[in-house]
Amino acid sequence: MIRSIRGNRSTFHAVEFPHHFNVLVADTTDETSADRFRTRNSSGKTTLLHILHYCLGADPRKPLFAGEAGADPALAGWAFTLELEVAGHDLIVTRAVDDGSEIQ
């Protein structure tokens, strides 16, 4: 069960999954609902899935959000942390983008 996904910078808004319910949907407000051109696109759902995959051991030779030239320079210094429960045990997994070969 996923409990949370966090980044090591204040610009990353942590995502908490309360009550053992792991569902990820984009939220709308009255303002966005009234504007037919505003959608749930670019709300970060796929990005969170990439981070989850990366924290759980995705191939470090294929860096997070990488192009053919390697990791996106905008991600230098970033690390992501995943808190989860597996078979009744609490686990905290952290993986840095700069050195993806190590998972803590």
PDB file of C-alpha atoms in Angstrom:
ATOM      1  CA  MET A   1       0.000   0.000   0.000  1.00  0.00           C
ATOM      2  CA  ILE A   2       1.448   3.360  -1.004  1.00  0.00           C
ATOM      3  CA  ARG A   3       1.361   5.947   1.783  1.00  0.00           C
ATOM      4  CA  SER A   4       3.128   8.923   0.194  1.00  0.00           C
ATOM      5  CA  ILE A   5       5.394  10.150  -2.595  1.00  0.00           C
ATOM      6  CA  ARG A   6       7.706  13.074  -1.837  1.00  0.00           C
ATOM      7  CA  GLY A   7      10.504  15.047  -3.446  1.00  0.00           C
ATOM      8  CA  ASN A   8      13.462  16.656  -1.687  1.00  0.00           C
ATOM      9  CA  ARG A   9      12.613  20.178  -2.850  1.00  0.00           C
ATOM     10  CA  SER A  10       9.904  22.506  -1.613  1.00  0.00           C
ATOM     11  CA  THR A  11       8.525  22.943  -5.130  1.00  0.00           C
ATOM     12  CA  PHE A  12       7.390  19.302  -5.127  1.00  0.00           C
ATOM     13  CA  HIS A  13       4.009  18.926  -3.459  1.00  0.00           C
ATOM     14  CA  ALA A  14       3.945  15.674  -1.515  1.00  0.00           C
ATOM     15  CA  VAL A  15       1.142  13.294  -2.377  1.00  0.00           C
ATOM     16  CA  GLU A  16      -0.442  11.452   0.538  1.00  0.00           C
ATOM     17  CA  PHE A  17      -2.656   8.393   0.130  1.00  0.00           C
ATOM     18  CA  PRO A  18      -4.801   8.285   3.280  1.00  0.00           C
ATOM     19  CA  HIS A  19      -6.915   5.421   4.524  1.00  0.00           C
ATOM     20  CA  HIS A  20      -5.103   2.778   2.458  1.00  0.00           C
ATOM     21  CA  PHE A  21      -6.809   3.942  -0.709  1.00  0.00           C
ATOM     22  CA  ASN A  22      -4.400   4.331  -3.639  1.00  0.00           C
ATOM     23  CA  VAL A  23      -6.289   6.150  -6.364  1.00  0.00           C
ATOM     24  CA  LEU A  24      -4.882   9.040  -8.350  1.00  0.00           C
ATOM     25  CA  VAL A  25      -7.247  11.421 -10.111  1.00  0.00           C
ATOM     26  CA  ALA A  26      -6.981  15.056 -11.113  1.00  0.00           C
ATOM     27  CA  ASP A  27      -9.247  17.419  -9.247  1.00  0.00           C
ATOM     28  CA  THR A  28     -11.207  20.270 -10.763  1.00  0.00           C
ATOM     29  CA  THR A  29     -12.665  23.387  -9.186  1.00  0.00           C
ATOM     30  CA  ASP A  30     -15.748  25.379 -10.131  1.00  0.00           C
ATOM     31  CA  GLU A  31     -13.418  27.705 -12.041  1.00  0.00           C
ATOM     32  CA  THR A  32     -11.805  24.927 -14.106  1.00  0.00           C
ATOM     33  CA  SER A  33     -15.118  23.163 -14.677  1.00  0.00           C
ATOM     34  CA  ALA A  34     -16.586  26.294 -16.240  1.00  0.00           C
ATOM     35  CA  ASP A  35     -13.708  26.630 -18.719  1.00  0.00           C
ATOM     36  CA  ARG A  36     -14.067  24.013 -21.448  1.00  0.00           C
ATOM     37  CA  PHE A  37     -10.412  24.541 -22.462  1.00  0.00           C
ATOM     38  CA  ARG A  38      -9.065  23.600 -19.035  1.00  0.00           C
ATOM     39  CA  THR A  39      -8.644  19.867 -18.652  1.00  0.00           C
ATOM     40  CA  ARG A  40      -7.090  17.418 -16.263  1.00  0.00           C
ATOM     41  CA  ASN A  41      -4.048  17.229 -18.551  1.00  0.00           C
ATOM     42  CA  SER A  42      -0.664  18.250 -17.111  1.00  0.00           C
ATOM     43  CA  SER A  43      -1.775  17.676 -13.543  1.00  0.00           C
ATOM     44  CA  GLY A  44       1.103  15.274 -12.754  1.00  0.00           C
ATOM     45  CA  LYS A  45      -0.561  11.854 -12.804  1.00  0.00           C
ATOM     46  CA  THR A  46       1.924  10.314 -15.234  1.00  0.00           C
ATOM     47  CA  THR A  47       4.847  12.035 -13.522  1.00  0.00           C
ATOM     48  CA  LEU A  48       3.878  10.380 -10.228  1.00  0.00           C
ATOM     49  CA  LEU A  49       3.742   7.003 -11.949  1.00  0.00           C
ATOM     50  CA  HIS A  50       7.245   7.590 -13.370  1.00  0.00           C
ATOM     51  CA  ILE A  51       8.530   8.529  -9.898  1.00  0.00           C
ATOM     52  CA  LEU A  52       6.908   5.440  -8.368  1.00  0.00           C
ATOM     53  CA  HIS A  53       8.490   3.210 -11.024  1.00  0.00           C
ATOM     54  CA  TYR A  54      11.874   4.905 -10.532  1.00  0.00           C
ATOM     55  CA  CYS A  55      11.789   4.488  -6.738  1.00  0.00           C
ATOM     56  CA  LEU A  56      10.907   0.818  -7.139  1.00  0.00           C
ATOM     57  CA  GLY A  57      13.962   0.115  -9.258  1.00  0.00           C
ATOM     58  CA  ALA A  58      13.477   1.206 -12.852  1.00  0.00           C
ATOM     59  CA  ASP A  59      16.646   0.751 -14.897  1.00  0.00           C
ATOM     60  CA  PRO A  60      19.134   3.480 -13.777  1.00  0.00           C
ATOM     61  CA  ARG A  61      20.613   3.562 -17.300  1.00  0.00           C
ATOM     62  CA  LYS A  62      17.290   5.032 -18.347  1.00  0.00           C
ATOM     63  CA  PRO A  63      17.179   8.009 -15.996  1.00  0.00           C
ATOM     64  CA  LEU A  64      13.939   9.489 -14.810  1.00  0.00           C
ATOM     65  CA  PHE A  65      12.353  11.616 -17.549  1.00  0.00           C
ATOM     66  CA  ALA A  66      15.398  11.097 -19.759  1.00  0.00           C
ATOM     67  CA  GLY A  67      15.815  11.813 -23.394  1.00  0.00           C
ATOM     68  CA  GLU A  68      18.420  10.196 -25.595  1.00  0.00           C
ATOM     69  CA  ALA A  69      21.149  12.424 -24.101  1.00  0.00           C
ATOM     70  CA  GLY A  70      20.515  11.323 -20.497  1.00  0.00           C
ATOM     71  CA  ALA A  71      18.763  12.796 -17.493  1.00  0.00           C
ATOM     72  CA  ASP A  72      17.045  16.130 -17.824  1.00  0.00           C
ATOM     73  CA  PRO A  73      19.444  18.733 -16.328  1.00  0.00           C
ATOM     74  CA  ALA A  74      16.468  20.321 -14.549  1.00  0.00           C
ATOM     75  CA  LEU A  75      16.343  17.234 -12.305  1.00  0.00           C
ATOM     76  CA  ALA A  76      19.937  17.582 -11.045  1.00  0.00           C
ATOM     77  CA  GLY A  77      19.944  17.379  -7.253  1.00  0.00           C
ATOM     78  CA  TRP A  78      16.496  15.859  -7.031  1.00  0.00           C
ATOM     79  CA  ALA A  79      15.669  12.769  -4.968  1.00  0.00           C
ATOM     80  CA  PHE A  80      12.309  11.093  -4.544  1.00  0.00           C
ATOM     81  CA  THR A  81      10.985   9.192  -1.542  1.00  0.00           C
ATOM     82  CA  LEU A  82       8.274   6.580  -1.518  1.00  0.00           C
ATOM     83  CA  GLU A  83       6.635   5.445   1.728  1.00  0.00           C
ATOM     84  CA  LEU A  84       4.749   2.202   1.515  1.00  0.00           C
ATOM     85  CA  GLU A  85       3.571  -0.826   3.428  1.00  0.00           C
ATOM     86  CA  VAL A  86       4.429  -4.278   2.120  1.00  0.00           C
ATOM     87  CA  ALA A  87       3.239  -7.441   3.864  1.00  0.00           C
ATOM     88  CA  GLY A  88       2.651  -5.507   7.091  1.00  0.00           C
ATOM     89  CA  HIS A  89       6.093  -3.858   7.065  1.00  0.00           C
ATOM     90  CA  ASP A  90       6.668  -0.120   6.677  1.00  0.00           C
ATOM     91  CA  LEU A  91       9.228   0.757   4.014  1.00  0.00           C
ATOM     92  CA  ILE A  92      10.765   4.083   3.021  1.00  0.00           C
ATOM     93  CA  VAL A  93      12.597   4.094  -0.308  1.00  0.00           C
ATOM     94  CA  THR A  94      14.650   7.062  -1.545  1.00  0.00           C
ATOM     95  CA  ARG A  95      16.396   7.342  -4.880  1.00  0.00           C
ATOM     96  CA  ALA A  96      18.377  10.309  -6.198  1.00  0.00           C
ATOM     97  CA  VAL A  97      18.310  11.273  -9.850  1.00  0.00           C
ATOM     98  CA  ASP A  98      22.038  12.150  -9.892  1.00  0.00           C
ATOM     99  CA  ASP A  99      23.065   8.658  -8.761  1.00  0.00           C
ATOM    100  CA  GLY A 100      20.279   6.315  -9.759  1.00  0.00           C
ATOM    101  CA  SER A 101      22.440   3.255  -9.108  1.00  0.00           C
ATOM    102  CA  GLU A 102      21.721   3.455  -5.363  1.00  0.00           C
ATOM    103  CA  ILE A 103      18.352   2.957  -3.735  1.00  0.00           C
ATOM    104  CA  GLN A 104      18.175   3.647  -0.020  1.00  0.00           C
TER     105      GLN A 104
END
